XYZ file of C-alpha atoms in Angstrom:
638
model
C 121.270 91.686 55.023
C 124.478 92.874 52.900
C 123.891 96.409 53.552
C 124.298 95.185 57.370
C 127.223 93.037 56.690
C 129.016 96.449 54.782
C 128.236 98.840 57.816
C 129.613 96.003 60.174
C 133.223 95.523 58.586
C 135.438 97.376 59.518
C 137.732 99.908 57.553
C 141.101 101.380 58.149
C 140.754 104.929 59.111
C 141.808 107.870 56.815
C 144.438 110.012 57.869
C 141.480 113.144 58.636
C 139.664 110.376 60.531
C 142.910 109.994 63.043
C 143.852 113.564 63.248
C 140.019 114.153 64.408
C 139.339 111.199 66.257
C 136.085 109.952 67.566
C 134.690 113.309 68.039
C 133.076 113.250 64.323
C 130.463 110.662 65.122
C 129.243 112.229 67.932
C 129.102 115.585 66.015
C 126.930 114.135 63.181
C 124.668 112.366 65.510
C 123.687 115.835 67.716
C 123.357 117.286 64.188
C 121.071 114.828 63.162
C 118.902 114.699 66.314
C 118.318 118.298 66.073
C 117.268 118.503 62.139
C 115.010 115.407 63.032
C 113.549 117.585 66.020
C 111.286 116.483 68.725
C 110.330 112.814 69.228
C 108.717 110.809 66.495
C 108.288 112.616 62.799
C 110.680 115.177 63.047
C 110.468 117.121 59.538
C 107.000 115.254 59.430
C 105.580 117.167 62.335
C 107.933 120.906 61.809
C 107.128 121.006 57.944
C 103.745 120.901 57.387
C 103.014 123.616 59.741
C 104.214 126.560 57.928
C 103.747 124.881 54.368
C 100.065 125.257 54.987
C 99.823 128.969 56.287
C 101.738 129.837 53.124
C 99.054 127.991 50.996
C 97.027 129.835 53.215
C 97.997 132.891 52.526
C 97.856 132.064 48.733
C 94.530 131.020 48.874
C 92.821 134.193 50.052
C 94.943 136.426 47.474
C 92.956 133.836 44.916
C 89.476 133.820 46.438
C 86.859 135.115 44.558
C 83.454 136.260 46.654
C 81.742 136.585 43.765
C 82.033 133.036 42.980
C 79.647 132.553 45.862
C 76.303 130.465 44.897
C 74.471 128.217 47.020
C 76.862 126.402 48.543
C 78.499 129.683 50.123
C 82.081 130.274 50.402
C 83.033 126.135 49.729
C 82.979 127.466 46.120
C 85.013 131.117 46.448
C 88.473 129.262 47.658
C 90.719 128.117 45.853
C 92.435 124.841 45.371
C 95.148 126.017 48.102
C 93.304 126.484 50.751
C 92.158 122.798 50.686
C 95.687 121.406 49.916
C 96.559 123.653 53.007
C 93.706 122.322 55.633
C 94.978 118.869 53.978
C 98.782 119.582 54.757
C 98.097 120.787 58.186
C 95.761 118.152 59.204
C 98.441 115.424 57.850
C 100.556 117.351 60.222
C 99.229 117.147 63.340
C 98.300 113.716 62.734
C 102.142 112.932 62.550
C 102.090 114.760 65.955
C 99.856 112.673 67.849
C 102.359 110.133 67.152
C 104.860 111.623 69.709
C 103.455 111.266 73.583
C 106.555 113.361 74.470
C 106.326 116.063 72.017
C 106.616 119.357 73.622
C 103.016 120.978 73.961
C 104.188 124.347 71.648
C 103.589 122.289 68.037
C 99.668 120.979 68.865
C 99.068 124.380 70.318
C 100.724 125.974 67.436
C 98.683 123.338 64.753
C 95.511 124.346 66.687
C 96.080 127.773 65.965
C 96.871 127.325 62.390
C 93.352 125.125 62.094
C 91.208 127.957 63.846
C 93.110 130.697 61.521
C 92.488 129.286 59.099
C 88.647 128.507 59.764
C 87.663 131.199 61.670
C 89.863 134.383 60.106
C 89.143 133.324 56.450
C 85.448 135.395 56.477
C 87.373 137.844 58.538
C 90.170 138.574 56.164
C 88.218 138.093 53.079
C 84.869 140.172 53.628
C 85.047 144.202 53.812
C 82.152 144.024 55.944
C 80.597 142.486 59.148
C 79.503 138.672 58.832
C 75.840 137.653 59.631
C 72.758 139.480 60.731
C 72.406 138.666 63.831
C 76.452 139.860 64.446
C 74.370 143.269 62.663
C 71.555 143.013 65.722
C 73.703 143.164 68.550
C 75.610 145.588 67.340
C 72.378 147.651 66.991
C 71.731 146.542 70.982
C 75.097 147.540 72.297
C 74.376 151.070 70.630
C 70.890 151.448 71.990
C 72.457 150.315 75.270
C 74.932 153.263 74.913
C 72.696 155.758 73.802
C 70.074 155.216 76.366
C 73.050 154.803 79.096
C 71.096 151.275 80.382
C 67.646 149.664 79.489
C 66.195 150.259 76.203
C 62.981 151.817 75.850
C 60.108 150.389 73.339
C 62.146 147.593 72.470
C 58.916 145.270 71.958
C 60.049 142.092 70.742
C 63.665 142.892 71.339
C 62.810 143.595 74.978
C 64.354 140.167 75.729
C 67.934 141.854 75.930
C 66.627 144.432 78.350
C 66.047 141.190 80.399
C 69.771 139.572 79.920
C 71.754 142.911 79.795
C 75.320 141.585 80.512
C 77.019 141.396 77.386
C 76.208 144.309 76.179
C 76.932 146.450 79.386
C 80.227 144.548 79.285
C 80.715 145.948 75.812
C 79.223 149.796 76.953
C 81.889 149.659 79.419
C 84.577 148.644 77.122
C 83.361 151.052 74.455
C 83.237 154.104 77.360
C 86.891 152.948 78.535
C 88.499 152.735 74.943
C 86.883 155.652 73.839
C 85.505 153.715 70.665
C 81.674 154.995 69.335
C 80.783 151.149 68.121
C 81.228 147.585 68.945
C 81.330 147.372 64.699
C 85.226 148.017 64.446
C 85.950 144.169 66.490
C 83.179 142.574 66.177
C 84.357 141.431 62.653
C 87.540 139.767 64.273
C 85.249 138.229 67.317
C 84.724 134.562 65.870
C 88.432 134.404 65.763
C 89.237 136.032 68.677
C 86.282 133.567 70.403
C 87.892 130.361 69.626
C 91.403 131.083 70.664
C 90.143 132.162 73.976
C 88.100 128.170 74.125
C 91.654 127.187 74.122
C 92.152 127.727 77.731
C 88.955 126.499 78.781
C 89.320 123.185 77.014
C 92.655 122.330 78.344
C 91.451 123.062 81.690
C 88.769 120.394 81.276
C 91.052 118.078 78.831
C 94.020 118.220 81.918
C 92.101 117.192 84.120
C 91.182 114.132 83.020
C 94.414 112.855 81.682
C 98.037 113.391 81.529
C 98.617 111.820 78.025
C 99.219 115.303 75.953
C 98.245 113.011 72.955
C 94.507 113.064 74.371
C 94.488 116.404 75.872
C 95.428 118.051 72.428
C 93.907 115.626 70.249
C 90.763 116.658 71.874
C 91.116 120.321 71.948
C 91.803 120.138 67.887
C 88.669 117.583 67.298
C 86.882 120.372 69.409
C 87.563 123.216 66.441
C 87.303 120.716 64.136
C 83.807 119.240 64.775
C 82.411 122.188 65.788
C 80.030 123.443 62.804
C 77.082 125.164 64.725
C 78.704 128.938 64.383
C 77.936 130.115 67.929
C 81.188 131.805 67.918
C 79.948 135.474 66.398
C 79.221 138.577 68.228
C 76.618 137.530 70.371
C 75.965 136.904 74.269
C 75.785 132.988 73.610
C 79.324 132.987 72.683
C 80.275 134.735 75.594
C 78.488 132.867 77.899
C 79.239 129.753 76.598
C 83.281 130.469 77.256
C 82.061 131.463 80.781
C 80.371 128.283 81.038
C 83.793 126.278 79.723
C 85.439 127.930 82.284
C 83.064 126.654 85.247
C 82.950 123.069 84.255
C 87.090 123.351 83.978
C 87.181 124.454 87.564
C 84.924 122.237 88.938
C 86.588 119.179 86.858
C 89.700 120.455 88.321
C 88.418 120.923 91.945
C 87.489 117.000 91.713
C 90.536 115.765 90.133
C 92.306 117.359 92.798
C 90.363 115.985 95.652
C 90.573 112.674 94.326
C 94.305 112.709 93.682
C 94.612 114.144 97.495
C 92.185 110.559 98.203
C 94.437 108.095 96.518
C 97.837 109.727 97.763
C 99.973 107.070 99.550
C 100.412 107.956 103.394
C 103.370 109.796 104.673
C 106.770 107.678 104.387
C 104.802 104.943 101.758
C 106.241 104.146 98.674
C 104.271 105.101 95.435
C 104.291 101.939 93.689
C 103.735 102.187 89.995
C 102.810 99.311 87.458
C 105.010 98.467 85.064
C 104.281 100.168 81.803
C 101.489 102.171 83.374
C 100.354 105.304 81.062
C 100.272 108.098 82.728
C 96.513 108.790 83.239
C 94.646 110.328 85.575
C 91.249 109.247 85.763
C 88.664 109.320 88.451
C 87.768 106.539 91.399
C 85.203 105.760 93.684
C 87.208 106.893 96.109
C 85.116 109.818 98.561
C 86.179 113.311 98.116
C 87.710 115.247 101.231
C 86.521 118.785 101.869
C 84.873 121.252 99.371
C 85.858 124.813 98.318
C 88.281 127.639 99.487
C 87.029 131.013 99.329
C 88.657 132.135 96.548
C 88.154 129.502 93.695
C 84.304 129.609 95.068
C 84.611 133.631 94.848
C 85.785 133.557 91.188
C 83.314 130.593 90.236
C 79.950 132.920 92.028
C 81.791 135.741 89.549
C 81.389 134.050 86.505
C 78.317 131.861 87.199
C 76.982 135.851 87.694
C 77.584 136.985 84.857
C 76.393 133.639 82.902
C 73.063 134.364 84.605
C 72.634 137.903 83.735
C 74.042 137.474 79.799
C 71.915 134.289 78.189
C 69.015 132.754 78.782
C 69.957 129.291 77.899
C 73.222 128.561 79.172
C 72.379 128.939 82.866
C 70.035 126.031 82.386
C 72.477 123.977 80.336
C 75.038 124.685 83.755
C 72.143 123.489 86.033
C 71.916 120.334 83.564
C 75.563 119.314 83.819
C 75.892 120.368 87.636
C 73.421 118.177 88.256
C 74.169 115.140 86.607
C 77.848 116.004 87.962
C 76.112 115.213 91.463
C 74.598 112.173 90.659
C 78.235 110.301 92.255
C 77.883 110.383 95.974
C 82.154 110.764 95.424
C 81.447 114.239 93.609
C 79.056 115.902 96.054
C 81.253 118.018 98.207
C 82.461 120.153 95.410
C 79.617 120.297 92.481
C 76.645 120.723 95.472
C 77.670 124.151 96.780
C 78.254 125.368 92.719
C 75.086 123.638 91.705
C 73.099 125.758 94.849
C 74.672 128.727 94.098
C 73.849 128.670 89.627
C 70.378 127.280 90.472
C 69.671 130.314 93.145
C 71.366 133.242 91.125
C 69.683 131.540 88.212
C 65.500 131.179 90.058
C 66.713 135.006 91.756
C 67.413 136.589 87.974
C 64.115 134.820 86.828
C 61.622 135.895 89.858
C 63.643 139.902 89.119
C 64.672 141.362 86.138
C 63.382 138.796 83.662
C 59.969 138.140 85.138
C 58.380 140.260 82.496
C 59.786 138.364 79.348
C 58.951 134.842 80.975
C 55.257 135.851 82.281
C 54.943 136.892 78.768
C 55.827 133.818 76.720
C 55.207 131.145 79.791
C 52.297 129.982 77.301
C 54.974 128.982 74.706
C 57.243 127.488 77.688
C 54.430 125.381 78.360
C 53.484 124.462 74.972
C 56.890 123.088 73.960
C 57.081 120.535 76.874
C 53.921 118.964 75.715
C 55.511 118.835 72.038
C 58.932 117.371 72.805
C 59.525 115.783 69.294
C 59.146 119.321 67.563
C 62.327 120.392 69.734
C 64.921 117.827 68.374
C 63.677 119.109 64.615
C 64.949 121.627 62.906
C 65.043 121.917 59.117
C 63.748 124.272 56.231
C 59.888 125.661 56.575
C 58.715 127.925 53.827
C 56.718 127.887 50.854
C 58.924 126.872 48.206
C 61.786 124.150 48.365
C 65.191 124.884 49.748
C 68.328 124.666 47.146
C 69.808 121.247 46.305
C 72.794 122.180 47.644
C 71.538 123.140 51.134
C 69.327 120.402 51.363
C 72.508 118.497 50.831
C 74.634 120.624 53.195
C 71.780 120.093 56.038
C 72.019 116.216 55.726
C 75.847 116.838 56.370
C 75.618 118.449 59.510
C 73.286 116.292 60.808
C 75.407 113.183 59.616
C 78.452 114.635 61.226
C 76.414 115.754 64.512
C 74.932 111.618 64.642
C 78.839 110.223 63.662
C 80.484 112.667 66.427
C 77.738 111.771 69.256
C 78.230 107.845 68.356
C 81.735 107.666 68.374
C 81.925 109.783 71.572
C 79.662 107.528 72.867
C 81.476 104.311 71.977
C 84.644 105.363 73.667
C 82.771 106.548 76.534
C 81.473 102.317 77.072
C 85.135 101.582 77.033
C 85.682 100.666 80.807
C 88.560 102.959 81.606
C 86.776 106.033 80.582
C 82.770 104.520 82.281
C 84.074 105.549 85.821
C 85.052 109.474 84.823
C 82.614 112.602 84.450
C 82.774 112.201 81.088
C 79.785 109.701 79.646
C 77.794 112.260 82.435
C 79.056 115.604 80.531
C 78.423 113.792 77.304
C 74.664 113.438 78.358
C 73.961 116.598 80.526
C 72.389 118.856 77.844
C 70.190 116.547 75.808
C 67.548 116.436 78.636
C 66.865 120.004 77.780
C 65.683 118.830 74.301
C 62.459 118.511 76.379
C 61.664 121.831 77.289
C 62.058 124.181 74.466
C 62.855 124.654 70.320
C 65.043 127.173 70.792
C 64.011 128.476 67.515
C 64.137 124.748 66.120
C 68.065 124.314 66.989
C 68.075 123.139 70.498
C 69.377 119.988 69.073
C 72.015 121.681 67.747
C 72.969 123.690 71.102
C 72.774 120.659 72.649
C 75.660 119.010 70.525
C 77.436 122.555 70.796
C 77.799 121.923 74.968
C 78.450 117.949 74.696
C 81.103 118.800 72.147
C 83.865 119.124 74.671
C 83.352 115.924 76.434
C 82.655 114.336 72.775
C 85.815 115.287 71.277
C 87.794 114.158 73.863
C 86.562 110.726 74.222
C 86.934 110.780 70.628
C 90.429 111.608 71.021
C 90.916 108.179 73.006
C 90.044 106.457 70.128
C 91.687 108.286 67.231
C 95.400 108.988 69.508
C 95.624 104.998 70.226
C 99.124 103.651 69.395
C 98.627 101.078 66.444
C 100.651 98.193 65.617
C 102.025 99.780 62.838
C 102.802 103.450 63.256
C 102.596 105.001 60.120
C 99.293 102.890 58.489
C 97.899 104.430 62.165
C 98.873 108.233 61.094
C 97.411 107.796 57.673
C 94.257 106.263 59.373
C 93.786 109.005 62.060
C 94.679 111.938 59.178
C 91.910 110.365 56.879
C 89.572 110.277 59.804
C 90.249 113.703 60.765
C 90.081 115.177 57.629
C 86.618 113.614 57.021
C 85.282 115.122 60.248
C 86.863 118.809 59.307
C 85.541 118.245 55.748
C 81.739 117.943 57.526
C 82.593 121.163 59.453
C 83.312 123.382 56.374
C 80.025 122.067 54.825
C 78.215 123.499 57.595
C 80.072 126.479 58.357
C 80.854 127.788 55.084
C 77.620 126.592 53.007
C 75.097 129.643 53.862
C 77.801 132.481 53.351
C 75.455 133.496 50.265
C 73.114 134.835 53.200
C 75.736 135.504 56.043
C 78.284 137.907 53.469
C 77.030 141.838 53.075
C 78.195 143.755 50.162
C 79.538 147.192 51.233
C 76.112 148.051 48.499
C 74.181 146.502 51.035
C 75.704 148.185 54.576
C 75.119 151.381 52.843
C 71.493 150.567 52.490
C 71.599 149.724 56.257
C 73.446 152.633 56.520
C 71.235 155.424 54.149
C 67.891 154.251 56.624
C 69.797 154.794 60.032
C 70.621 158.117 58.827
C 67.495 159.447 56.746
C 64.631 157.060 58.483
C 63.110 159.246 60.990
C 61.413 158.310 64.387
C 58.084 156.388 63.976
C 58.982 155.572 60.899
C 57.998 151.606 59.296
C 61.188 149.538 57.549
C 59.906 146.819 55.760
C 61.875 144.070 54.406
C 61.168 140.515 52.718
C 63.390 138.737 55.108
C 65.399 139.778 57.823
C 68.180 139.596 56.212
C 69.811 142.790 56.106
C 72.546 144.980 57.822
C 71.679 147.577 60.102
C 67.719 146.783 59.857
C 67.773 146.958 64.011
C 69.751 150.513 64.120
C 67.545 152.530 66.312
C 65.121 149.709 66.602
C 63.411 151.538 69.349
C 62.447 154.262 67.525
C 60.945 152.286 64.491
C 58.797 149.739 63.380
C 60.382 146.251 61.778
C 57.911 144.231 59.087
C 59.432 141.403 57.903
C 57.364 140.071 55.043
C 58.443 136.199 55.758
C 57.934 136.207 59.374
C 54.121 137.034 58.594
C 51.013 134.278 58.485
C 51.381 131.421 55.863
C 48.027 133.083 54.567
C 49.450 136.601 54.151
C 52.919 135.013 52.409
C 50.575 133.384 49.622
C 48.878 136.665 49.360
C 51.816 138.230 48.467
C 53.137 135.929 45.862
C 49.456 136.155 44.022
C 49.688 140.033 44.384
C 52.799 141.601 45.244
C 51.155 145.383 44.410
C 48.090 144.986 46.669
C 50.491 143.673 49.881
C 52.898 145.803 49.746
C 50.197 148.959 49.418
C 47.860 147.285 52.494
C 51.645 147.080 54.397
C 52.623 150.299 54.158
C 50.303 152.043 54.084
C 49.130 150.706 58.021
C 47.326 153.794 59.705
C 49.228 152.815 63.017
C 52.680 153.931 61.530
C 52.855 157.536 62.299
C 56.015 157.963 60.187
C 57.301 157.070 56.609
C 57.611 153.315 54.981
C 60.297 152.133 53.623
C 60.671 149.095 51.703
C 64.123 147.789 51.630
C 65.466 145.258 49.013
C 68.683 143.186 48.501
C 71.033 140.633 47.008
C 71.036 138.546 50.776
C 67.429 138.647 51.063
C 67.300 136.908 47.220
C 69.816 134.581 48.186
C 67.611 133.641 51.695
C 64.922 132.719 49.572
C 66.410 130.705 47.413
C 68.246 129.082 49.989
C 65.903 127.902 52.198
C 62.986 128.142 50.128
C 61.211 130.443 52.615
C 59.868 131.900 49.650
C 59.990 130.840 45.973
C 63.400 131.911 44.589
C 61.969 134.271 42.371
C 60.287 136.377 44.642
C 62.152 139.299 45.183
C 62.932 139.717 41.530
C 58.823 139.722 41.435
C 58.118 142.183 44.260
C 60.977 144.529 42.862
C 59.251 145.013 39.384
C 55.665 145.293 41.423
C 57.098 148.026 43.704
C 58.647 149.830 40.529
C 55.337 150.214 39.011
C 52.983 151.437 41.808
C 52.937 155.162 41.821
C 52.800 155.120 45.474
C 56.424 153.790 45.964
C 59.366 155.853 45.148
C 63.020 154.882 44.766
C 65.118 156.911 47.425
C 68.055 155.015 47.126
C 69.521 152.362 44.712
C 72.992 150.289 43.568
C 73.832 147.057 42.311
C 72.772 145.069 45.124
C 70.247 147.147 47.281
C 66.818 149.150 46.539
C 65.172 151.383 48.940
C 61.437 152.672 48.234
C 59.329 155.133 50.249
C 55.672 155.382 50.005
C 54.376 158.423 49.092
C 50.253 159.341 49.607
C 48.176 160.578 47.211
C 45.775 164.009 47.853
C 42.465 162.495 48.048
C 41.007 164.522 44.380
C 43.943 166.330 42.604
C 46.086 163.192 41.533
C 48.761 164.920 43.225
C 50.945 163.694 46.338
C 51.222 164.950 49.754
C 53.344 167.155 50.952
C 54.755 165.787 53.828
C 54.807 162.027 52.138
C 54.252 158.898 54.470
């Protein structure tokens, strides 16, 4: 009150004020407005982003990969990295306070989040991350060498039946003159996540015009996407196309409803006072269907999905079936549904028929045990590392939290009559159909996540009675969700990361193991294990029967000898043991943590195994056959 009285008390103008006139205050006010920046918050929105990025760059210089243990990269990243994520999240939470904030700011924050989470491994690791990405590199290489279908692919013949992703990479390699996809595969997670911003915006903008909900949903998608299906793989490629198809369908539905609810020509458009800028779906009938050009684009996208991945077309059909339930949607959805179903059935009945026919018993068995399809966990001869068990529960807790929050938001009247509940539930009927290697529950979560993230944004982005308190609460919730995601995404990096020494072992095999060779490994966590897979036999001891695995633990030498002297193998046999295989045994419990050490000790004592390659993180033994009655070894050892 005293300050207000002092401010209101008139003062005689000074000589300088009389000369400068009334322009002084407007100039100062304009400068203050420029410094404050757009909308609410000003520096609270502008400053955190560069500060967070600087902290991230400092953290990259201080990261120690040798500190990775049972919690992976979480143990290797220094304090500035975590401070940077906190600053970034708080800044984004402040940005959500302003519904008129220029979109470049939330877009920059989302890009910052993607960079800090997904570019960090690419920058820190000198080699390609994740064994499955190495497998797909080997498949691209084989398709390139054979100019199409790879013969003698055996269990990897599934990639001959869905070759779209690999054929596209071969076309890219030939167009650019590159010899391998290895050069850009390391950056694929970063690129894949950046590209996802486009279809996510397409989906969210078909539901609302509120920028807070649109960008809040995009942020929440990346802050809760812990499944890790963004590496160099057909799944990431098909998922990107899938979101584009769903976004185009939703956009068409929104356009049809907007046309249906538009006032007649000459009629005034009435708006309720204080109404929010939201575009929601109503029960008014849609008018017309698709124009030729957009529908042609959809056919191309669906064709690429159908030829690239076995699961994603089925997910697309499930989504379109649920979207077609409301009568008002059918003029738009049914043509797309018919095209997706016809193309999938045609492909499965022709190109993919050999694979489906040989695996029909497994597919039928999955239908009879739906409870097994929804369960994923550790299954081995030993207990998993306690830290990994904790991380697994965090993953499941985050998944349940996201889905429950999304369901709570979907029950609100405003969103109950939109496609959001249908998009949220569409992936989960597939839990009854296929376990997908025990990962179906997480794949269903991934496909439901765009809708779930938007629904959670409708809860978080609401303007509270006390804006500053709301910003703090919003930041705490966002940080909690992001912490769960980082736990799931980074905790297994001791397995996913390969040292240059391990890559050198894979390159040795690629250059020196002749056609017909057998490659024996404890686990399949080896970079380059599948290189020239059509020419070699690959034996993974961890994938054998429980009885065989127990026999290996009881008598490693006898088991190794019987495995590596297999008469069906026409070439030499190699035993490869690496650091990552030991980490997988320790973290997952597929074997006891000391199994690799015992196997290596037994191999070093066997007269029929000779080391041909060794460094700090890998060793390779070659099997040699003694000549009967001489005590010598064959001139051409096997």
